[in-house]
Amino acid sequence: MPKTAMTVIRGGRLVNIRAHAAPKADILVKGDTIAEIGRPGMSVPADARIIDAKGRLLHPGLINGHTHSHGNLAKGMVDRVTLELLLTAGAWMSGQRTLEDKYLSSLIGAAEMVLKGCTAAYDLAAEFPMPTMEGLSAIGQAYADVGMRATLAPMVADTTFFKAIPGLMERLPPALQKEVERFGLAPHKASLAQMKKALHGWKLAGKGIRLAVAPTIPHHCSRAFLLGCLELSKDYETGLHTHVAESKVQVIAGYKLYGSTLAAYMDSLGMVGPNFTVAHGVWLDGDDMKLLGDKGASVSHNPGSNMRLGNGIADMRGLLDAKVNVGIGTDGASCSDNQNMYENMRLASMVSKVQGPDWQRWITTEEVLEAATAGSARALGLGDKIGKIETGYKADIVFLDLDSLNWIPCNDPTNQIVHTEDGTGVHSVMIGGRMVVENRKLLTVDLTTLAAKAEKARARLEKANRPAKALSEKLAKIVGTFCPGLAREPLHIDRFAGGHHHHAQGRHLH
Ligand SMILES: [Zn+2]
């Protein structure tokens, strides 16, 4: 049996999130796991490889609670879009992707994430009209090639956006109705069969790449489909991840279709539990939050995306008060521009503070940093393995350069990781005991080659998706008035009122 490799990280300052301190500590790594944390100069086996971390601040790898790998080839394509306009543009922005495109798009995102201090992600990857074993393997391989962890939850639906929003299809002229019929998704049995095949034959678990199940948006899935997803997640013990109450339009659609909130509807099907993650949750009401908290569920708070798409501000304080597990996510680069977890931590802090002068309800930096590490880890179902620098946890460690301008001077490591660091201070990144970034260089993937391949793919997709773009522009004229019109229907919003009653009050349609 080969001897397990030992590594000692010497001389670094290890952040203690709650103490707002970073005392010096040495870390012994055995294989991919942290074996011991001790005093500087602690004795270690003579053959241990030494990593000099003098002048470095060590923090747990950031964990992206919600992203979409297919978004990376589509970054920058749109400016003023609501969620509904983004969904309308889906066939243009993400259509015609080859297997190689799926791999490339994931590789771009994974490379960006590790270079910006992120070591694991919950990726709701998309393939049309349904996920495939080959596609998921290509996407997973991209993460494995970069060297980061990922939970891939293929985004599935059996109802198109145009049919999912009550009244929208009827609003389209017959010619356009016919055109969007072509967006038809696979019947749910076919999608479920593909997912099952992938879950059954998955080969990348040893590389830290796992699968989960993501009925993308509740009302974009038939009841039978949601129940099929639930069954798969039970049979294979995976996470369940879905966009719930991301936009006000979704909440109104939920009331019209189910007579309840989307979270309550999911719960009525038995879907809400500790493996359940809500993406965004901007429009959750007090009862929803209580439900999610009582069932041990998670919310990925994605503040950058929520602002960018005009969805609003999720109530992270309300979620924490209701004992919901909160993670932080970037969302896809097609709608939130980058994969920078530092930026989203800062935004998570800012959006809580911008709501008013009731500063005692503002989110603290330690709450944000814990959400972006341990909180997201729990959402990924890996709360006992990643998200902390502690004995027994995987050695996923970010080395920040204390000589970078973000750290001159270093007054408070917790505050500065959340508020000052922007990714430019990332010096090195270790994932599972392996150096993936060293001295600001990605060791696993050549970015020059990646850039050339990505440009080729971009140019080809731009051409191939021209008809879809033209159709999307026609549809946008209708969606862009119909959906905001729908969103003008009043909803009672109690949660920003503060006080102690807001959990008991629901949100009701007038
Ligand atoms: Zn999303």
mmCIF file with all atom_site columns, C-alpha atoms in Angstrom, residues 240-418:
data_model
loop_
_atom_site.group_PDB
_atom_site.id
_atom_site.type_symbol
_atom_site.label_atom_id
_atom_site.label_alt_id
_atom_site.label_comp_id
_atom_site.label_asym_id
_atom_site.label_entity_id
_atom_site.label_seq_id
_atom_site.pdbx_PDB_ins_code
_atom_site.Cartn_x
_atom_site.Cartn_y
_atom_site.Cartn_z
_atom_site.occupancy
_atom_site.B_iso_or_equiv
_atom_site.pdbx_formal_charge
_atom_site.auth_seq_id
_atom_site.auth_comp_id
_atom_site.auth_asym_id
_atom_site.auth_atom_id
_atom_site.pdbx_PDB_model_num
ATOM 1   C CA . LEU A 1 240 ? -32.759 18.649 -4.342  1.00 0.00 ? 240 LEU A CA 1
ATOM 2   C CA . HIS A 1 241 ? -32.272 22.189 -5.612  1.00 0.00 ? 241 HIS A CA 1
ATOM 3   C CA . THR A 1 242 ? -34.809 24.528 -7.178  1.00 0.00 ? 242 THR A CA 1
ATOM 4   C CA . HIS A 1 243 ? -35.417 28.215 -7.886  1.00 0.00 ? 243 HIS A CA 1
ATOM 5   C CA . VAL A 1 244 ? -38.175 29.229 -5.488  1.00 0.00 ? 244 VAL A CA 1
ATOM 6   C CA . ALA A 1 245 ? -39.642 32.706 -5.197  1.00 0.00 ? 245 ALA A CA 1
ATOM 7   C CA . GLU A 1 246 ? -36.790 34.244 -7.137  1.00 0.00 ? 246 GLU A CA 1
ATOM 8   C CA . SER A 1 247 ? -39.045 36.812 -8.801  1.00 0.00 ? 247 SER A CA 1
ATOM 9   C CA . LYS A 1 248 ? -42.369 38.317 -7.847  1.00 0.00 ? 248 LYS A CA 1
ATOM 10  C CA . VAL A 1 249 ? -43.815 36.919 -11.076 1.00 0.00 ? 249 VAL A CA 1
ATOM 11  C CA . GLN A 1 250 ? -43.041 33.412 -9.811  1.00 0.00 ? 250 GLN A CA 1
ATOM 12  C CA . VAL A 1 251 ? -44.886 34.003 -6.557  1.00 0.00 ? 251 VAL A CA 1
ATOM 13  C CA . ILE A 1 252 ? -47.946 35.303 -8.395  1.00 0.00 ? 252 ILE A CA 1
ATOM 14  C CA . ALA A 1 253 ? -47.819 32.358 -10.822 1.00 0.00 ? 253 ALA A CA 1
ATOM 15  C CA . GLY A 1 254 ? -47.618 30.018 -7.815  1.00 0.00 ? 254 GLY A CA 1
ATOM 16  C CA . TYR A 1 255 ? -50.714 31.523 -6.214  1.00 0.00 ? 255 TYR A CA 1
ATOM 17  C CA . LYS A 1 256 ? -52.627 31.325 -9.482  1.00 0.00 ? 256 LYS A CA 1
ATOM 18  C CA . LEU A 1 257 ? -51.612 27.706 -10.122 1.00 0.00 ? 257 LEU A CA 1
ATOM 19  C CA . TYR A 1 258 ? -51.569 26.182 -6.641  1.00 0.00 ? 258 TYR A CA 1
ATOM 20  C CA . GLY A 1 259 ? -53.335 28.674 -4.401  1.00 0.00 ? 259 GLY A CA 1
ATOM 21  C CA . SER A 1 260 ? -50.306 28.773 -2.148  1.00 0.00 ? 260 SER A CA 1
ATOM 22  C CA . THR A 1 261 ? -46.705 29.853 -2.072  1.00 0.00 ? 261 THR A CA 1
ATOM 23  C CA . LEU A 1 262 ? -44.272 27.754 -4.087  1.00 0.00 ? 262 LEU A CA 1
ATOM 24  C CA . ALA A 1 263 ? -42.480 26.624 -0.936  1.00 0.00 ? 263 ALA A CA 1
ATOM 25  C CA . ALA A 1 264 ? -45.762 25.423 0.587   1.00 0.00 ? 264 ALA A CA 1
ATOM 26  C CA . TYR A 1 265 ? -46.581 23.626 -2.665  1.00 0.00 ? 265 TYR A CA 1
ATOM 27  C CA . MET A 1 266 ? -43.189 21.865 -2.697  1.00 0.00 ? 266 MET A CA 1
ATOM 28  C CA . ASP A 1 267 ? -43.714 20.903 0.912   1.00 0.00 ? 267 ASP A CA 1
ATOM 29  C CA . SER A 1 268 ? -47.162 19.477 0.136   1.00 0.00 ? 268 SER A CA 1
ATOM 30  C CA . LEU A 1 269 ? -45.386 17.092 -2.255  1.00 0.00 ? 269 LEU A CA 1
ATOM 31  C CA . GLY A 1 270 ? -42.951 16.059 0.482   1.00 0.00 ? 270 GLY A CA 1
ATOM 32  C CA . MET A 1 271 ? -39.948 17.732 -1.123  1.00 0.00 ? 271 MET A CA 1
ATOM 33  C CA . VAL A 1 272 ? -38.822 20.064 1.662   1.00 0.00 ? 272 VAL A CA 1
ATOM 34  C CA . GLY A 1 273 ? -36.224 18.502 3.957   1.00 0.00 ? 273 GLY A CA 1
ATOM 35  C CA . PRO A 1 274 ? -32.575 18.821 4.984   1.00 0.00 ? 274 PRO A CA 1
ATOM 36  C CA . ASN A 1 275 ? -31.386 18.015 1.434   1.00 0.00 ? 275 ASN A CA 1
ATOM 37  C CA . PHE A 1 276 ? -33.605 20.737 -0.091  1.00 0.00 ? 276 PHE A CA 1
ATOM 38  C CA . THR A 1 277 ? -32.043 23.972 -1.314  1.00 0.00 ? 277 THR A CA 1
ATOM 39  C CA . VAL A 1 278 ? -33.970 27.015 -2.431  1.00 0.00 ? 278 VAL A CA 1
ATOM 40  C CA . ALA A 1 279 ? -32.105 29.217 -4.877  1.00 0.00 ? 279 ALA A CA 1
ATOM 41  C CA . HIS A 1 280 ? -32.658 32.970 -4.319  1.00 0.00 ? 280 HIS A CA 1
ATOM 42  C CA . GLY A 1 281 ? -35.758 32.952 -2.107  1.00 0.00 ? 281 GLY A CA 1
ATOM 43  C CA . VAL A 1 282 ? -36.209 36.709 -2.545  1.00 0.00 ? 282 VAL A CA 1
ATOM 44  C CA . TRP A 1 283 ? -39.994 36.532 -2.221  1.00 0.00 ? 283 TRP A CA 1
ATOM 45  C CA . LEU A 1 284 ? -40.295 33.927 0.515   1.00 0.00 ? 284 LEU A CA 1
ATOM 46  C CA . ASP A 1 285 ? -42.762 35.031 3.156   1.00 0.00 ? 285 ASP A CA 1
ATOM 47  C CA . GLY A 1 286 ? -42.509 34.539 6.892   1.00 0.00 ? 286 GLY A CA 1
ATOM 48  C CA . ASP A 1 287 ? -44.393 31.227 6.808   1.00 0.00 ? 287 ASP A CA 1
ATOM 49  C CA . ASP A 1 288 ? -42.140 29.941 4.027   1.00 0.00 ? 288 ASP A CA 1
ATOM 50  C CA . MET A 1 289 ? -39.059 30.807 6.065   1.00 0.00 ? 289 MET A CA 1
ATOM 51  C CA . LYS A 1 290 ? -40.442 29.082 9.117   1.00 0.00 ? 290 LYS A CA 1
ATOM 52  C CA . LEU A 1 291 ? -41.259 26.011 7.022   1.00 0.00 ? 291 LEU A CA 1
ATOM 53  C CA . LEU A 1 292 ? -37.744 25.880 5.539   1.00 0.00 ? 292 LEU A CA 1
ATOM 54  C CA . GLY A 1 293 ? -36.163 26.390 8.949   1.00 0.00 ? 293 GLY A CA 1
ATOM 55  C CA . ASP A 1 294 ? -38.304 23.761 10.665  1.00 0.00 ? 294 ASP A CA 1
ATOM 56  C CA . LYS A 1 295 ? -37.460 21.205 7.972   1.00 0.00 ? 295 LYS A CA 1
ATOM 57  C CA . GLY A 1 296 ? -33.718 21.957 8.065   1.00 0.00 ? 296 GLY A CA 1
ATOM 58  C CA . ALA A 1 297 ? -33.627 23.237 4.474   1.00 0.00 ? 297 ALA A CA 1
ATOM 59  C CA . SER A 1 298 ? -31.160 25.669 2.884   1.00 0.00 ? 298 SER A CA 1
ATOM 60  C CA . VAL A 1 299 ? -31.374 28.868 0.870   1.00 0.00 ? 299 VAL A CA 1
ATOM 61  C CA . SER A 1 300 ? -28.617 29.975 -1.473  1.00 0.00 ? 300 SER A CA 1
ATOM 62  C CA . HIS A 1 301 ? -28.593 33.751 -1.170  1.00 0.00 ? 301 HIS A CA 1
ATOM 63  C CA . ASN A 1 302 ? -27.442 35.207 -4.494  1.00 0.00 ? 302 ASN A CA 1
ATOM 64  C CA . PRO A 1 303 ? -27.508 38.966 -3.950  1.00 0.00 ? 303 PRO A CA 1
ATOM 65  C CA . GLY A 1 304 ? -25.633 39.993 -7.119  1.00 0.00 ? 304 GLY A CA 1
ATOM 66  C CA . SER A 1 305 ? -28.031 38.176 -9.394  1.00 0.00 ? 305 SER A CA 1
ATOM 67  C CA . ASN A 1 306 ? -31.064 39.329 -7.415  1.00 0.00 ? 306 ASN A CA 1
ATOM 68  C CA . MET A 1 307 ? -30.089 42.956 -7.961  1.00 0.00 ? 307 MET A CA 1
ATOM 69  C CA . ARG A 1 308 ? -28.981 42.495 -11.553 1.00 0.00 ? 308 ARG A CA 1
ATOM 70  C CA . LEU A 1 309 ? -32.314 40.962 -12.599 1.00 0.00 ? 309 LEU A CA 1
ATOM 71  C CA . GLY A 1 310 ? -34.356 43.410 -10.530 1.00 0.00 ? 310 GLY A CA 1
ATOM 72  C CA . ASN A 1 311 ? -35.761 40.648 -8.343  1.00 0.00 ? 311 ASN A CA 1
ATOM 73  C CA . GLY A 1 312 ? -35.124 42.461 -5.090  1.00 0.00 ? 312 GLY A CA 1
ATOM 74  C CA . ILE A 1 313 ? -33.377 41.613 -1.855  1.00 0.00 ? 313 ILE A CA 1
ATOM 75  C CA . ALA A 1 314 ? -33.647 38.314 -0.007  1.00 0.00 ? 314 ALA A CA 1
ATOM 76  C CA . ASP A 1 315 ? -34.176 38.667 3.727   1.00 0.00 ? 315 ASP A CA 1
ATOM 77  C CA . MET A 1 316 ? -31.100 36.923 5.078   1.00 0.00 ? 316 MET A CA 1
ATOM 78  C CA . ARG A 1 317 ? -31.810 38.089 8.627   1.00 0.00 ? 317 ARG A CA 1
ATOM 79  C CA . GLY A 1 318 ? -35.317 36.667 8.459   1.00 0.00 ? 318 GLY A CA 1
ATOM 80  C CA . LEU A 1 319 ? -33.905 33.372 7.143   1.00 0.00 ? 319 LEU A CA 1
ATOM 81  C CA . LEU A 1 320 ? -31.315 33.137 9.909   1.00 0.00 ? 320 LEU A CA 1
ATOM 82  C CA . ASP A 1 321 ? -33.926 34.030 12.543  1.00 0.00 ? 321 ASP A CA 1
ATOM 83  C CA . ALA A 1 322 ? -36.079 31.175 11.202  1.00 0.00 ? 322 ALA A CA 1
ATOM 84  C CA . LYS A 1 323 ? -33.057 28.828 11.507  1.00 0.00 ? 323 LYS A CA 1
ATOM 85  C CA . VAL A 1 324 ? -32.796 28.301 7.763   1.00 0.00 ? 324 VAL A CA 1
ATOM 86  C CA . ASN A 1 325 ? -29.325 27.233 6.649   1.00 0.00 ? 325 ASN A CA 1
ATOM 87  C CA . VAL A 1 326 ? -28.045 30.051 4.405   1.00 0.00 ? 326 VAL A CA 1
ATOM 88  C CA . GLY A 1 327 ? -25.350 29.698 1.764   1.00 0.00 ? 327 GLY A CA 1
ATOM 89  C CA . ILE A 1 328 ? -24.046 32.317 -0.658  1.00 0.00 ? 328 ILE A CA 1
ATOM 90  C CA . GLY A 1 329 ? -23.985 31.944 -4.433  1.00 0.00 ? 329 GLY A CA 1
ATOM 91  C CA . THR A 1 330 ? -22.961 33.861 -7.526  1.00 0.00 ? 330 THR A CA 1
ATOM 92  C CA . ASP A 1 331 ? -25.643 32.488 -9.861  1.00 0.00 ? 331 ASP A CA 1
ATOM 93  C CA . GLY A 1 332 ? -24.677 32.076 -13.509 1.00 0.00 ? 332 GLY A CA 1
ATOM 94  C CA . ALA A 1 333 ? -22.361 34.483 -15.309 1.00 0.00 ? 333 ALA A CA 1
ATOM 95  C CA . SER A 1 334 ? -25.025 35.080 -17.982 1.00 0.00 ? 334 SER A CA 1
ATOM 96  C CA . CYS A 1 335 ? -27.050 37.094 -15.475 1.00 0.00 ? 335 CYS A CA 1
ATOM 97  C CA . SER A 1 336 ? -24.622 37.993 -12.707 1.00 0.00 ? 336 SER A CA 1
ATOM 98  C CA . ASP A 1 337 ? -21.531 38.553 -14.806 1.00 0.00 ? 337 ASP A CA 1
ATOM 99  C CA . ASN A 1 338 ? -18.819 36.737 -12.880 1.00 0.00 ? 338 ASN A CA 1
ATOM 100 C CA . GLN A 1 339 ? -18.133 33.907 -10.473 1.00 0.00 ? 339 GLN A CA 1
ATOM 101 C CA . ASN A 1 340 ? -16.642 36.026 -7.712  1.00 0.00 ? 340 ASN A CA 1
ATOM 102 C CA . MET A 1 341 ? -17.673 34.842 -4.253  1.00 0.00 ? 341 MET A CA 1
ATOM 103 C CA . TYR A 1 342 ? -15.853 37.735 -2.562  1.00 0.00 ? 342 TYR A CA 1
ATOM 104 C CA . GLU A 1 343 ? -18.041 40.163 -4.478  1.00 0.00 ? 343 GLU A CA 1
ATOM 105 C CA . ASN A 1 344 ? -21.160 38.254 -3.480  1.00 0.00 ? 344 ASN A CA 1
ATOM 106 C CA . MET A 1 345 ? -20.111 38.162 0.170   1.00 0.00 ? 345 MET A CA 1
ATOM 107 C CA . ARG A 1 346 ? -19.692 41.909 0.117   1.00 0.00 ? 346 ARG A CA 1
ATOM 108 C CA . LEU A 1 347 ? -23.052 42.309 -1.602  1.00 0.00 ? 347 LEU A CA 1
ATOM 109 C CA . ALA A 1 348 ? -24.709 40.010 0.951   1.00 0.00 ? 348 ALA A CA 1
ATOM 110 C CA . SER A 1 349 ? -23.497 42.371 3.627   1.00 0.00 ? 349 SER A CA 1
ATOM 111 C CA . MET A 1 350 ? -24.433 45.495 1.675   1.00 0.00 ? 350 MET A CA 1
ATOM 112 C CA . VAL A 1 351 ? -27.974 44.467 0.729   1.00 0.00 ? 351 VAL A CA 1
ATOM 113 C CA . SER A 1 352 ? -28.796 43.816 4.339   1.00 0.00 ? 352 SER A CA 1
ATOM 114 C CA . LYS A 1 353 ? -27.429 47.201 5.347   1.00 0.00 ? 353 LYS A CA 1
ATOM 115 C CA . VAL A 1 354 ? -29.089 49.245 2.607   1.00 0.00 ? 354 VAL A CA 1
ATOM 116 C CA . GLN A 1 355 ? -32.569 48.399 3.890   1.00 0.00 ? 355 GLN A CA 1
ATOM 117 C CA . GLY A 1 356 ? -32.621 50.882 6.721   1.00 0.00 ? 356 GLY A CA 1
ATOM 118 C CA . PRO A 1 357 ? -30.991 52.205 9.819   1.00 0.00 ? 357 PRO A CA 1
ATOM 119 C CA . ASP A 1 358 ? -32.092 49.306 12.038  1.00 0.00 ? 358 ASP A CA 1
ATOM 120 C CA . TRP A 1 359 ? -28.446 48.277 12.293  1.00 0.00 ? 359 TRP A CA 1
ATOM 121 C CA . GLN A 1 360 ? -28.967 45.557 14.838  1.00 0.00 ? 360 GLN A CA 1
ATOM 122 C CA . ARG A 1 361 ? -30.727 43.498 12.176  1.00 0.00 ? 361 ARG A CA 1
ATOM 123 C CA . TRP A 1 362 ? -27.915 43.952 9.677   1.00 0.00 ? 362 TRP A CA 1
ATOM 124 C CA . ILE A 1 363 ? -25.978 40.843 8.708   1.00 0.00 ? 363 ILE A CA 1
ATOM 125 C CA . THR A 1 364 ? -22.525 40.701 10.277  1.00 0.00 ? 364 THR A CA 1
ATOM 126 C CA . THR A 1 365 ? -19.352 39.827 8.404   1.00 0.00 ? 365 THR A CA 1
ATOM 127 C CA . GLU A 1 366 ? -18.940 36.613 10.370  1.00 0.00 ? 366 GLU A CA 1
ATOM 128 C CA . GLU A 1 367 ? -22.464 35.577 9.401   1.00 0.00 ? 367 GLU A CA 1
ATOM 129 C CA . VAL A 1 368 ? -21.657 36.262 5.749   1.00 0.00 ? 368 VAL A CA 1
ATOM 130 C CA . LEU A 1 369 ? -18.332 34.399 5.817   1.00 0.00 ? 369 LEU A CA 1
ATOM 131 C CA . GLU A 1 370 ? -19.841 31.427 7.626   1.00 0.00 ? 370 GLU A CA 1
ATOM 132 C CA . ALA A 1 371 ? -22.670 31.343 5.077   1.00 0.00 ? 371 ALA A CA 1
ATOM 133 C CA . ALA A 1 372 ? -20.186 31.382 2.166   1.00 0.00 ? 372 ALA A CA 1
ATOM 134 C CA . THR A 1 373 ? -18.220 28.488 3.686   1.00 0.00 ? 373 THR A CA 1
ATOM 135 C CA . ALA A 1 374 ? -19.985 26.220 6.191   1.00 0.00 ? 374 ALA A CA 1
ATOM 136 C CA . GLY A 1 375 ? -23.483 27.312 5.084   1.00 0.00 ? 375 GLY A CA 1
ATOM 137 C CA . SER A 1 376 ? -22.940 26.539 1.413   1.00 0.00 ? 376 SER A CA 1
ATOM 138 C CA . ALA A 1 377 ? -21.139 23.315 2.397   1.00 0.00 ? 377 ALA A CA 1
ATOM 139 C CA . ARG A 1 378 ? -24.233 22.137 4.239   1.00 0.00 ? 378 ARG A CA 1
ATOM 140 C CA . ALA A 1 379 ? -26.408 22.981 1.227   1.00 0.00 ? 379 ALA A CA 1
ATOM 141 C CA . LEU A 1 380 ? -24.125 20.767 -0.869  1.00 0.00 ? 380 LEU A CA 1
ATOM 142 C CA . GLY A 1 381 ? -24.647 17.989 1.672   1.00 0.00 ? 381 GLY A CA 1
ATOM 143 C CA . LEU A 1 382 ? -20.981 18.199 2.663   1.00 0.00 ? 382 LEU A CA 1
ATOM 144 C CA . GLY A 1 383 ? -21.257 20.097 5.924   1.00 0.00 ? 383 GLY A CA 1
ATOM 145 C CA . ASP A 1 384 ? -19.086 17.599 7.784   1.00 0.00 ? 384 ASP A CA 1
ATOM 146 C CA . LYS A 1 385 ? -16.356 17.514 5.121   1.00 0.00 ? 385 LYS A CA 1
ATOM 147 C CA . ILE A 1 386 ? -15.750 20.992 3.721   1.00 0.00 ? 386 ILE A CA 1
ATOM 148 C CA . GLY A 1 387 ? -16.300 24.625 4.676   1.00 0.00 ? 387 GLY A CA 1
ATOM 149 C CA . LYS A 1 388 ? -14.010 24.725 7.712   1.00 0.00 ? 388 LYS A CA 1
ATOM 150 C CA . ILE A 1 389 ? -10.303 24.498 8.396   1.00 0.00 ? 389 ILE A CA 1
ATOM 151 C CA . GLU A 1 390 ? -10.492 21.923 11.149  1.00 0.00 ? 390 GLU A CA 1
ATOM 152 C CA . THR A 1 391 ? -9.050  18.498 11.836  1.00 0.00 ? 391 THR A CA 1
ATOM 153 C CA . GLY A 1 392 ? -10.900 15.871 9.826   1.00 0.00 ? 392 GLY A CA 1
ATOM 154 C CA . TYR A 1 393 ? -12.087 18.328 7.157   1.00 0.00 ? 393 TYR A CA 1
ATOM 155 C CA . LYS A 1 394 ? -10.816 18.241 3.574   1.00 0.00 ? 394 LYS A CA 1
ATOM 156 C CA . ALA A 1 395 ? -7.803  20.481 3.019   1.00 0.00 ? 395 ALA A CA 1
ATOM 157 C CA . ASP A 1 396 ? -9.558  23.144 0.908   1.00 0.00 ? 396 ASP A CA 1
ATOM 158 C CA . ILE A 1 397 ? -7.611  26.252 1.838   1.00 0.00 ? 397 ILE A CA 1
ATOM 159 C CA . VAL A 1 398 ? -7.232  29.721 0.317   1.00 0.00 ? 398 VAL A CA 1
ATOM 160 C CA . PHE A 1 399 ? -3.946  31.567 0.849   1.00 0.00 ? 399 PHE A CA 1
ATOM 161 C CA . LEU A 1 400 ? -4.444  35.357 0.703   1.00 0.00 ? 400 LEU A CA 1
ATOM 162 C CA . ASP A 1 401 ? -1.399  37.530 0.161   1.00 0.00 ? 401 ASP A CA 1
ATOM 163 C CA . LEU A 1 402 ? -1.039  39.830 3.173   1.00 0.00 ? 402 LEU A CA 1
ATOM 164 C CA . ASP A 1 403 ? 1.276   41.985 1.056   1.00 0.00 ? 403 ASP A CA 1
ATOM 165 C CA . SER A 1 404 ? -1.536  42.746 -1.405  1.00 0.00 ? 404 SER A CA 1
ATOM 166 C CA . LEU A 1 405 ? -3.221  46.139 -1.119  1.00 0.00 ? 405 LEU A CA 1
ATOM 167 C CA . ASN A 1 406 ? -6.404  44.611 0.281   1.00 0.00 ? 406 ASN A CA 1
ATOM 168 C CA . TRP A 1 407 ? -4.378  43.714 3.367   1.00 0.00 ? 407 TRP A CA 1
ATOM 169 C CA . ILE A 1 408 ? -2.232  46.776 3.889   1.00 0.00 ? 408 ILE A CA 1
ATOM 170 C CA . PRO A 1 409 ? -2.894  47.030 6.754   1.00 0.00 ? 409 PRO A CA 1
ATOM 171 C CA . CYS A 1 410 ? -4.743  44.046 8.208   1.00 0.00 ? 410 CYS A CA 1
ATOM 172 C CA . ASN A 1 411 ? -6.941  45.305 11.039  1.00 0.00 ? 411 ASN A CA 1
ATOM 173 C CA . ASP A 1 412 ? -9.682  42.688 11.108  1.00 0.00 ? 412 ASP A CA 1
ATOM 174 C CA . PRO A 1 413 ? -9.423  39.550 8.967   1.00 0.00 ? 413 PRO A CA 1
ATOM 175 C CA . THR A 1 414 ? -13.134 38.654 9.068   1.00 0.00 ? 414 THR A CA 1
ATOM 176 C CA . ASN A 1 415 ? -14.300 42.144 8.111   1.00 0.00 ? 415 ASN A CA 1
ATOM 177 C CA . GLN A 1 416 ? -11.666 42.463 5.416   1.00 0.00 ? 416 GLN A CA 1
ATOM 178 C CA . ILE A 1 417 ? -12.291 39.067 3.780   1.00 0.00 ? 417 ILE A CA 1
ATOM 179 C CA . VAL A 1 418 ? -15.946 40.055 3.378   1.00 0.00 ? 418 VAL A CA 1
#
